[in-house]
mmCIF file of C-alpha atoms in Angstrom:
data_model
loop_
_atom_site.group_PDB
_atom_site.id
_atom_site.type_symbol
_atom_site.label_atom_id
_atom_site.label_comp_id
_atom_site.label_asym_id
_atom_site.label_seq_id
_atom_site.Cartn_x
_atom_site.Cartn_y
_atom_site.Cartn_z
ATOM 1 C CA MET A 1 -24.265 69.923 -98.746
ATOM 2 C CA ASP A 2 -22.447 72.963 -97.282
ATOM 3 C CA ALA A 3 -23.451 74.666 -94.029
ATOM 4 C CA THR A 4 -25.024 77.700 -95.752
ATOM 5 C CA THR A 5 -27.287 75.598 -97.967
ATOM 6 C CA SER A 6 -28.267 73.368 -95.055
ATOM 7 C CA SER A 7 -29.134 76.373 -92.850
ATOM 8 C CA ARG A 8 -31.160 78.059 -95.596
ATOM 9 C CA ARG A 9 -33.082 74.860 -96.227
ATOM 10 C CA PHE A 10 -33.853 74.427 -92.533
ATOM 11 C CA TRP A 11 -35.130 77.976 -92.093
ATOM 12 C CA THR A 12 -37.359 77.592 -95.141
ATOM 13 C CA LEU A 13 -38.852 74.330 -93.891
ATOM 14 C CA ASN A 14 -39.115 75.779 -90.397
ATOM 15 C CA ALA A 15 -41.091 78.743 -91.728
ATOM 16 C CA LEU A 16 -43.421 76.466 -93.693
ATOM 17 C CA ALA A 17 -44.015 74.274 -90.647
ATOM 18 C CA TRP A 18 -44.966 77.137 -88.351
ATOM 19 C CA ALA A 19 -46.994 78.823 -91.090
ATOM 20 C CA GLY A 20 -49.001 75.597 -91.221
ATOM 21 C CA TYR A 21 -49.344 75.740 -87.436
ATOM 22 C CA ALA A 22 -50.641 79.331 -87.682
ATOM 23 C CA MET A 23 -53.206 78.330 -90.314
ATOM 24 C CA TYR A 24 -54.372 75.489 -88.087
ATOM 25 C CA GLY A 25 -54.692 77.939 -85.150
ATOM 26 C CA LEU A 26 -56.770 80.354 -87.252
ATOM 27 C CA TRP A 27 -59.031 77.545 -88.376
ATOM 28 C CA ALA A 28 -59.511 76.379 -84.776
ATOM 29 C CA GLY A 29 -60.173 79.970 -83.638
ATOM 30 C CA MET A 30 -62.772 80.402 -86.363
ATOM 31 C CA ARG A 31 -64.532 77.268 -85.121
ATOM 32 C CA ILE A 32 -64.501 78.639 -81.573
ATOM 33 C CA GLY A 33 -65.809 82.028 -82.737
ATOM 34 C CA GLY A 34 -68.687 80.534 -84.691
ATOM 35 C CA GLY A 35 -67.237 81.269 -88.079
ATOM 36 C CA VAL A 36 -65.819 84.678 -87.138
ATOM 37 C CA VAL A 37 -62.068 85.238 -86.978
ATOM 38 C CA PHE A 38 -61.419 87.470 -83.947
ATOM 39 C CA SER A 39 -58.400 89.772 -84.085
ATOM 40 C CA GLY A 40 -57.227 88.515 -80.692
ATOM 41 C CA ILE A 41 -57.127 84.949 -82.031
ATOM 42 C CA VAL A 42 -55.064 86.154 -84.988
ATOM 43 C CA LEU A 43 -52.643 87.911 -82.616
ATOM 44 C CA ILE A 44 -52.302 84.812 -80.399
ATOM 45 C CA THR A 45 -51.796 82.447 -83.328
ATOM 46 C CA VAL A 46 -49.283 84.613 -85.198
ATOM 47 C CA SER A 47 -47.374 85.463 -82.001
ATOM 48 C CA VAL A 48 -47.044 81.835 -80.887
ATOM 49 C CA ALA A 49 -46.083 80.671 -84.382
ATOM 50 C CA ALA A 50 -43.450 83.408 -84.763
ATOM 51 C CA CYS A 51 -41.995 82.730 -81.314
ATOM 52 C CA LEU A 52 -41.820 78.984 -81.979
ATOM 53 C CA TRP A 53 -40.189 79.619 -85.368
ATOM 54 C CA VAL A 54 -37.467 81.649 -83.662
ATOM 55 C CA CYS A 55 -37.131 79.237 -80.701
ATOM 56 C CA SER A 56 -36.784 76.140 -82.887
ATOM 57 C CA GLY A 57 -34.159 77.910 -84.990
ATOM 58 C CA MET A 58 -32.209 78.971 -81.926
ATOM 59 C CA LEU A 59 -32.454 75.430 -80.542
ATOM 60 C CA ARG A 60 -30.974 74.040 -83.760
ATOM 61 C CA ALA A 61 -28.198 76.653 -83.789
ATOM 62 C CA MET A 62 -27.286 75.814 -80.193
ATOM 63 C CA ALA A 63 -27.268 72.093 -80.955
ATOM 64 C CA LEU A 64 -24.960 72.627 -83.921
ATOM 65 C CA ARG A 65 -22.627 74.966 -82.064
ATOM 66 C CA GLN A 66 -22.320 72.699 -79.018
ATOM 67 C CA ARG A 67 -22.269 69.479 -81.097
ATOM 68 C CA TRP A 68 -25.079 67.775 -79.230
ATOM 69 C CA TRP A 69 -25.057 64.832 -81.656
ATOM 70 C CA GLU A 70 -21.598 63.805 -80.481
ATOM 71 C CA GLY A 71 -22.910 62.984 -76.991
ATOM 72 C CA SER A 72 -25.081 60.106 -75.847
ATOM 73 C CA LEU A 73 -28.707 59.650 -76.878
ATOM 74 C CA GLY A 74 -29.894 60.314 -73.329
ATOM 75 C CA SER A 75 -27.985 63.588 -73.197
ATOM 76 C CA LEU A 76 -29.458 64.653 -76.543
ATOM 77 C CA VAL A 77 -33.022 63.874 -75.408
ATOM 78 C CA LEU A 78 -32.586 65.809 -72.151
ATOM 79 C CA LYS A 79 -31.197 68.855 -73.951
ATOM 80 C CA LEU A 80 -34.006 68.835 -76.517
ATOM 81 C CA ALA A 81 -36.628 68.429 -73.755
ATOM 82 C CA ALA A 82 -35.165 71.377 -71.865
ATOM 83 C CA GLY A 83 -35.235 73.400 -75.081
ATOM 84 C CA VAL A 84 -38.894 72.519 -75.680
ATOM 85 C CA VAL A 85 -39.865 73.537 -72.135
ATOM 86 C CA ALA A 86 -38.004 76.822 -72.432
ATOM 87 C CA GLY A 87 -39.331 77.532 -75.930
ATOM 88 C CA ALA A 88 -42.967 76.895 -75.032
ATOM 89 C CA SER A 89 -42.629 79.070 -71.929
ATOM 90 C CA VAL A 90 -41.060 81.930 -73.877
ATOM 91 C CA ALA A 91 -43.721 81.699 -76.594
ATOM 92 C CA GLN A 92 -46.576 81.902 -74.068
ATOM 93 C CA ALA A 93 -44.904 84.719 -72.120
ATOM 94 C CA MET A 94 -44.343 86.786 -75.276
ATOM 95 C CA THR A 95 -47.914 86.193 -76.440
ATOM 96 C CA ALA A 96 -49.309 87.286 -73.078
ATOM 97 C CA ALA A 97 -47.079 90.368 -73.136
ATOM 98 C CA LEU A 98 -48.588 91.359 -76.497
ATOM 99 C CA LEU A 99 -52.187 90.244 -75.950
ATOM 100 C CA LEU A 100 -52.996 91.709 -72.551
ATOM 101 C CA PRO A 101 -52.008 95.352 -73.359
ATOM 102 C CA ALA A 102 -53.724 95.085 -76.753
ATOM 103 C CA LEU A 103 -56.946 93.915 -75.060
ATOM 104 C CA ALA A 104 -56.742 96.665 -72.450
ATOM 105 C CA LEU A 105 -56.336 99.311 -75.156
ATOM 106 C CA GLY A 106 -59.168 97.818 -77.227
ATOM 107 C CA TRP A 107 -56.960 97.053 -80.195
ATOM 108 C CA VAL A 108 -58.066 93.430 -80.448
ATOM 109 C CA GLN A 109 -61.142 91.424 -79.503
ATOM 110 C CA LEU A 110 -61.614 87.902 -78.174
ATOM 111 C CA PRO A 111 -64.702 85.715 -77.810
ATOM 112 C CA GLY A 112 -66.235 86.721 -74.460
ATOM 113 C CA GLY A 113 -64.335 90.010 -74.479
ATOM 114 C CA HIS A 114 -61.483 88.898 -72.204
ATOM 115 C CA ALA A 115 -58.481 86.514 -72.019
ATOM 116 C CA ASP A 116 -58.711 83.446 -69.785
ATOM 117 C CA TYR A 117 -55.440 83.255 -67.856
ATOM 118 C CA ARG A 118 -56.407 81.020 -64.978
ATOM 119 C CA TRP A 119 -53.701 78.540 -63.912
ATOM 120 C CA SER A 120 -55.546 75.601 -65.443
ATOM 121 C CA SER A 121 -55.967 77.509 -68.715
ATOM 122 C CA LEU A 122 -52.300 78.562 -68.697
ATOM 123 C CA LEU A 123 -51.285 74.932 -68.303
ATOM 124 C CA VAL A 124 -53.462 73.928 -71.282
ATOM 125 C CA TYR A 125 -51.996 76.756 -73.414
ATOM 126 C CA TRP A 126 -48.465 75.791 -72.463
ATOM 127 C CA MET A 127 -49.019 72.073 -73.048
ATOM 128 C CA ASN A 128 -50.558 72.754 -76.465
ATOM 129 C CA THR A 129 -47.589 74.919 -77.449
ATOM 130 C CA ALA A 130 -45.047 72.470 -76.024
ATOM 131 C CA LEU A 131 -46.691 69.543 -77.819
ATOM 132 C CA PHE A 132 -46.407 71.160 -81.245
ATOM 133 C CA LEU A 133 -42.853 72.322 -80.560
ATOM 134 C CA LEU A 134 -41.931 68.835 -79.348
ATOM 135 C CA MET A 135 -43.419 67.201 -82.459
ATOM 136 C CA TRP A 136 -41.541 69.499 -84.820
ATOM 137 C CA THR A 137 -38.319 69.408 -82.820
ATOM 138 C CA GLY A 138 -38.452 65.625 -82.587
ATOM 139 C CA LEU A 139 -39.027 65.364 -86.339
ATOM 140 C CA TRP A 140 -36.099 67.534 -87.413
ATOM 141 C CA ALA A 141 -33.865 66.208 -84.639
ATOM 142 C CA GLY A 142 -34.504 62.626 -85.800
ATOM 143 C CA LEU A 143 -33.827 63.529 -89.427
ATOM 144 C CA TRP A 144 -30.808 65.584 -88.411
ATOM 145 C CA ALA A 145 -29.341 62.811 -86.259
ATOM 146 C CA GLY A 146 -29.966 60.291 -89.041
ATOM 147 C CA LEU A 147 -28.283 62.478 -91.655
ATOM 148 C CA HIS A 148 -25.324 63.113 -89.377
ATOM 149 C CA GLY A 149 -25.080 59.398 -88.671
ATOM 150 C CA LEU A 150 -25.024 58.641 -92.391
ATOM 151 C CA ARG A 151 -22.500 61.422 -92.949
ATOM 152 C CA ARG A 152 -20.234 60.140 -90.186
ATOM 153 C CA ALA A 153 -20.503 56.602 -91.564
ATOM 154 C CA ARG A 154 -19.618 57.872 -95.033
ATOM 155 C CA HIS A 155 -16.684 59.884 -93.702
ATOM 156 C CA SER A 156 -15.484 56.869 -91.707
ATOM 157 C CA GLU A 157 -15.693 54.700 -94.807
ATOM 158 C CA LEU A 158 -13.856 57.313 -96.870
ATOM 159 C CA ALA A 159 -11.195 57.606 -94.159
ATOM 160 C CA ARG A 160 -10.839 53.817 -94.126
ATOM 161 C CA LEU A 161 -10.499 53.694 -97.910
ATOM 162 C CA ARG A 162 -7.953 56.526 -97.863
ATOM 163 C CA ALA A 163 -5.968 54.736 -95.165
ATOM 164 C CA GLU A 164 -6.029 51.514 -97.181
ATOM 165 C CA ALA A 165 -4.970 53.383 -100.306
ATOM 166 C CA GLU A 166 -2.128 55.079 -98.445
ATOM 167 C CA ARG A 167 -1.069 51.769 -96.919
ATOM 168 C CA SER A 168 -1.144 50.119 -100.338
ATOM 169 C CA ALA A 169 0.913 52.963 -101.766
ATOM 170 C CA LEU A 170 3.437 52.659 -98.947
ATOM 171 C CA GLU A 171 3.612 48.905 -99.423
ATOM 172 C CA ARG A 172 4.087 49.352 -103.160
ATOM 173 C CA ASP A 173 6.814 51.915 -102.578
ATOM 174 C CA ALA A 174 8.472 49.630 -100.024
ATOM 175 C CA LEU A 175 8.260 46.759 -102.464
ATOM 176 C CA ARG A 176 9.883 48.835 -105.170
ATOM 177 C CA ALA A 177 12.553 50.000 -102.734
ATOM 178 C CA ARG A 178 13.393 46.514 -101.525
ATOM 179 C CA LEU A 179 16.026 46.038 -104.193
ATOM 180 C CA ASN A 180 19.142 47.929 -103.202
ATOM 181 C CA PRO A 181 19.582 50.896 -105.597
ATOM 182 C CA HIS A 182 23.301 50.073 -105.681
ATOM 183 C CA PHE A 183 22.388 46.621 -106.957
ATOM 184 C CA MET A 184 20.532 48.154 -109.901
ATOM 185 C CA PHE A 185 23.327 50.614 -110.587
ATOM 186 C CA ASN A 186 25.978 47.903 -110.527
ATOM 187 C CA ALA A 187 23.849 45.495 -112.570
ATOM 188 C CA LEU A 188 23.319 48.032 -115.361
ATOM 189 C CA ASN A 189 26.992 48.998 -115.424
ATOM 190 C CA ASN A 190 28.063 45.355 -115.575
ATOM 191 C CA LEU A 191 25.501 44.700 -118.290
ATOM 192 C CA ARG A 192 26.905 47.528 -120.384
ATOM 193 C CA ALA A 193 30.393 46.026 -120.101
ATOM 194 C CA LEU A 194 29.171 42.513 -120.923
ATOM 195 C CA ILE A 195 27.300 43.544 -124.069
ATOM 196 C CA LEU A 196 30.607 43.889 -125.946
ATOM 197 C CA GLU A 197 32.722 41.393 -124.025
ATOM 198 C CA ASP A 198 30.302 38.476 -123.698
ATOM 199 C CA PRO A 199 26.951 39.000 -125.498
ATOM 200 C CA GLU A 200 25.634 35.566 -124.504
ATOM 201 C CA ARG A 201 26.281 36.211 -120.845
ATOM 202 C CA ALA A 202 24.793 39.697 -121.225
ATOM 203 C CA ARG A 203 21.561 38.178 -122.596
ATOM 204 C CA ASP A 204 21.436 35.769 -119.656
ATOM 205 C CA MET A 205 21.953 38.667 -117.253
ATOM 206 C CA VAL A 206 19.118 40.647 -118.862
ATOM 207 C CA THR A 207 16.811 37.639 -118.466
ATOM 208 C CA ARG A 208 17.739 37.198 -114.814
ATOM 209 C CA LEU A 209 17.459 40.907 -114.075
ATOM 210 C CA SER A 210 14.046 41.005 -115.730
ATOM 211 C CA ARG A 211 12.818 38.066 -113.620
ATOM 212 C CA THR A 212 14.178 39.665 -110.433
ATOM 213 C CA LEU A 213 12.446 42.971 -111.119
ATOM 214 C CA ARG A 214 9.205 41.241 -112.066
ATOM 215 C CA GLN A 215 9.200 39.329 -108.770
ATOM 216 C CA ALA A 216 9.922 42.506 -106.786
ATOM 217 C CA LEU A 217 7.044 44.416 -108.405
ATOM 218 C CA ALA A 218 4.493 41.643 -108.880
ATOM 219 C CA HIS A 219 3.886 40.504 -105.298
ATOM 220 C CA ASN A 220 2.017 42.248 -102.531
ATOM 221 C CA ARG A 221 2.293 41.916 -98.781
ATOM 222 C CA SER A 222 -0.270 39.138 -98.420
ATOM 223 C CA GLU A 223 1.156 36.812 -101.101
ATOM 224 C CA GLN A 224 2.876 33.582 -100.161
ATOM 225 C CA VAL A 225 5.197 31.534 -102.354
ATOM 226 C CA THR A 226 6.911 28.191 -101.936
ATOM 227 C CA LEU A 227 10.542 28.008 -100.904
ATOM 228 C CA ALA A 228 11.335 26.445 -104.289
ATOM 229 C CA GLU A 229 9.878 29.498 -106.057
ATOM 230 C CA GLU A 230 11.755 31.831 -103.733
ATOM 231 C CA LEU A 231 15.043 30.003 -104.350
ATOM 232 C CA ALA A 232 14.613 30.582 -108.071
ATOM 233 C CA VAL A 233 14.443 34.330 -107.376
ATOM 234 C CA VAL A 234 17.527 34.084 -105.141
ATOM 235 C CA ASP A 235 19.401 32.189 -107.867
ATOM 236 C CA ASP A 236 18.735 34.986 -110.356
ATOM 237 C CA TYR A 237 19.768 37.619 -107.835
ATOM 238 C CA LEU A 238 23.003 35.820 -106.901
ATOM 239 C CA ALA A 239 23.899 35.232 -110.546
ATOM 240 C CA ILE A 240 23.666 38.972 -111.188
ATOM 241 C CA GLU A 241 25.691 39.821 -108.078
ATOM 242 C CA ALA A 242 28.302 37.207 -108.993
ATOM 243 C CA ILE A 243 29.096 39.190 -112.144
ATOM 244 C CA HIS A 244 29.825 42.250 -110.016
ATOM 245 C CA PHE A 245 31.691 40.649 -107.083
ATOM 246 C CA GLU A 246 33.280 37.767 -109.025
ATOM 247 C CA GLN A 247 35.481 35.724 -106.646
ATOM 248 C CA ARG A 248 34.669 37.933 -103.665
ATOM 249 C CA LEU A 249 31.238 36.345 -103.415
ATOM 250 C CA GLN A 250 31.029 32.707 -102.367
ATOM 251 C CA VAL A 251 27.744 30.983 -101.628
ATOM 252 C CA ALA A 252 27.153 27.818 -99.612
ATOM 253 C CA ARG A 253 23.693 26.239 -99.419
ATOM 254 C CA ARG A 254 22.073 23.562 -97.353
ATOM 255 C CA ILE A 255 18.441 23.198 -98.366
ATOM 256 C CA ASP A 256 16.399 20.267 -97.049
ATOM 257 C CA ALA A 257 14.285 18.684 -99.755
ATOM 258 C CA ASP A 258 11.215 18.467 -97.507
ATOM 259 C CA ALA A 259 11.301 22.264 -97.019
ATOM 260 C CA LEU A 260 10.968 23.140 -100.714
ATOM 261 C CA GLN A 261 7.160 23.246 -100.649
ATOM 262 C CA ALA A 262 6.947 25.257 -97.426
ATOM 263 C CA GLN A 263 5.287 28.678 -97.700
ATOM 264 C CA LEU A 264 6.887 32.039 -96.947
ATOM 265 C CA PRO A 265 6.231 35.701 -97.827
ATOM 266 C CA ALA A 266 7.301 36.575 -101.345
ATOM 267 C CA MET A 267 10.880 37.927 -101.604
ATOM 268 C CA ALA A 268 11.567 37.240 -97.885
ATOM 269 C CA LEU A 269 14.636 35.054 -98.447
ATOM 270 C CA GLN A 270 15.865 37.367 -101.198
ATOM 271 C CA LEU A 271 15.816 40.238 -98.719
ATOM 272 C CA LEU A 272 17.984 38.304 -96.281
ATOM 273 C CA VAL A 273 20.476 37.411 -98.994
ATOM 274 C CA GLU A 274 20.572 40.983 -100.284
ATOM 275 C CA ASN A 275 21.151 42.260 -96.761
ATOM 276 C CA ALA A 276 23.998 39.760 -96.257
ATOM 277 C CA ILE A 277 25.736 40.871 -99.451
ATOM 278 C CA LYS A 278 25.192 44.577 -98.845
ATOM 279 C CA HIS A 279 26.444 44.636 -95.245
ATOM 280 C CA GLY A 280 28.789 41.660 -95.272
ATOM 281 C CA ILE A 281 30.375 41.029 -98.655
ATOM 282 C CA ALA A 282 30.340 44.502 -100.216
ATOM 283 C CA SER A 283 32.048 46.152 -97.232
ATOM 284 C CA ARG A 284 34.956 43.666 -97.092
ATOM 285 C CA PRO A 285 37.838 44.000 -99.571
ATOM 286 C CA GLY A 286 38.231 40.226 -99.698
ATOM 287 C CA GLY A 287 34.504 39.489 -99.745
ATOM 288 C CA GLY A 288 33.444 36.272 -98.072
ATOM 289 C CA GLU A 289 30.943 33.479 -98.006
ATOM 290 C CA VAL A 290 27.172 33.752 -97.665
ATOM 291 C CA GLN A 291 25.611 30.643 -96.151
ATOM 292 C CA ILE A 292 21.960 29.819 -96.830
ATOM 293 C CA GLN A 293 20.193 27.097 -94.845
ATOM 294 C CA ALA A 294 16.573 25.980 -94.928
ATOM 295 C CA THR A 295 14.995 23.289 -92.775
ATOM 296 C CA LEU A 296 11.479 22.260 -91.879
ATOM 297 C CA ASP A 297 11.194 21.518 -88.155
ATOM 298 C CA GLY A 298 7.745 20.089 -87.634
ATOM 299 C CA ASP A 299 5.411 22.776 -88.919
ATOM 300 C CA VAL A 300 7.963 25.624 -88.799
ATOM 301 C CA LEU A 301 10.128 26.662 -91.751
ATOM 302 C CA ARG A 302 13.543 27.823 -90.505
ATOM 303 C CA LEU A 303 15.641 29.982 -92.825
ATOM 304 C CA GLN A 304 19.128 31.038 -91.805
ATOM 305 C CA VAL A 305 21.444 33.355 -93.739
ATOM 306 C CA ASP A 306 24.987 33.960 -92.416
ATOM 307 C CA ASN A 307 27.537 36.434 -93.691
ATOM 308 C CA PRO A 308 30.893 37.721 -92.420
ATOM 309 C CA LEU A 309 30.664 40.874 -90.357
ATOM 310 C CA GLY A 310 31.239 44.027 -92.348
ATOM 311 C CA SER A 311 34.014 46.573 -91.842
ATOM 312 C CA ALA A 312 33.984 48.947 -88.862
ATOM 313 C CA SER A 313 32.704 51.753 -91.087
ATOM 314 C CA GLU A 314 29.599 49.744 -91.966
ATOM 315 C CA PRO A 315 26.628 49.366 -89.583
ATOM 316 C CA ALA A 316 26.811 45.927 -87.972
ATOM 317 C CA ASP A 317 23.106 45.386 -87.545
ATOM 318 C CA GLY A 318 22.139 45.962 -91.153
ATOM 319 C CA HIS A 319 18.668 47.246 -90.271
ATOM 320 C CA GLY A 320 17.085 49.088 -93.181
ATOM 321 C CA VAL A 321 13.931 49.518 -95.270
ATOM 322 C CA GLY A 322 14.016 45.950 -96.572
ATOM 323 C CA LEU A 323 14.293 44.253 -93.171
ATOM 324 C CA ALA A 324 11.731 46.612 -91.634
ATOM 325 C CA TYR A 325 9.373 45.653 -94.443
ATOM 326 C CA LEU A 326 10.115 41.975 -93.822
ATOM 327 C CA ARG A 327 9.106 42.371 -90.181
ATOM 328 C CA ALA A 328 5.898 44.067 -91.303
ATOM 329 C CA GLN A 329 5.233 41.168 -93.678
ATOM 330 C CA LEU A 330 5.598 38.631 -90.899
ATOM 331 C CA GLY A 331 3.527 40.495 -88.313
ATOM 332 C CA SER A 332 2.603 37.961 -85.635
ATOM 333 C CA ARG A 333 2.852 34.995 -88.010
ATOM 334 C CA GLY A 334 6.562 34.360 -87.576
ATOM 335 C CA ARG A 335 9.805 35.369 -85.900
ATOM 336 C CA PHE A 336 12.821 37.203 -87.272
ATOM 337 C CA THR A 337 16.126 37.812 -85.506
ATOM 338 C CA LEU A 338 19.376 39.383 -86.662
ATOM 339 C CA GLN A 339 22.436 39.136 -84.411
ATOM 340 C CA PRO A 340 26.213 38.648 -84.560
ATOM 341 C CA VAL A 341 27.465 35.156 -83.761
ATOM 342 C CA GLY A 342 31.243 35.139 -83.461
ATOM 343 C CA ASP A 343 32.694 36.829 -86.512
ATOM 344 C CA ARG A 344 29.524 36.380 -88.582
ATOM 345 C CA MET A 345 26.113 38.005 -88.756
ATOM 346 C CA GLN A 346 23.231 35.558 -88.511
ATOM 347 C CA ALA A 347 19.717 36.261 -89.800
ATOM 348 C CA LEU A 348 17.131 33.717 -88.653
ATOM 349 C CA LEU A 349 13.607 33.563 -89.996
ATOM 350 C CA GLU A 350 10.984 31.177 -88.587
ATOM 351 C CA ILE A 351 7.627 30.872 -90.359
ATOM 352 C CA PRO A 352 4.840 28.602 -89.048
ATOM 353 C CA GLN A 353 3.187 26.553 -91.770
#
């Protein structure tokens, strides 16, 4: 509901409420006058109802403009109470300002021929006016606060869902970006060359490339796989890279058998291996050896990937989208370090089981 529609609806309901109040006042005045409706009673009733209609509208406008609902409940109650006191006082003052001159000029009549404005009577008039204004103000304020509460809850839920959707989109994009674009470019170029030279090897490369892409796109941040499953992905990846680097890429592994069923985030080890090739092997004319080690120390899976340091023109730390995503995957559930040790770069990943 937009602000214009909401305001129009309020003023309509407000008018109906105070019209009902005026009808009640006329009925009560007729009872007091013995079945006769005195003109002074009509003036009093219409004047009070009109003043309260305006005062309640102004009170709502002030509450909206100053955002009373954003404060505490106690603050809201105090502000509404002050508004009721002021509104009832204004309504009675305006009515007296109209009634007394009209009586003096003989324009209106009252039962008994005069208006009773003793202090005790004034207090009764004011309390009667304040009571009705308080009842109506409390009713619309309660409904208004409830509607705003529901609206804020809905907006919060929508904001949460949007944030989750954006996070999922970012994670999906990061997942899709985890494979080095140069890897894809090189793989497709090598595949094109192999199709004519070695069709059997080309078919094997297509199968491995398909499995690698499927693994990169199929898993989300929360998924865990076994080390054995992750090594199968790494095998496919290394087989594809071996076609491109040939003898420049050497791989040494030391995988403990008892670590094969340990759990780790999907594609975590593949990211380390890809980083080692990208920043270690690819930047060296003679290539080098990538060492992969996996051990299970108690309840902690330790993965270590070493590669020779890259050339001076290449960044030594190798920090990029993939490793940043790996850190996000781990969160507080593990530890990841990347540092030079001698003439090699060492990536160490520790994942509690």
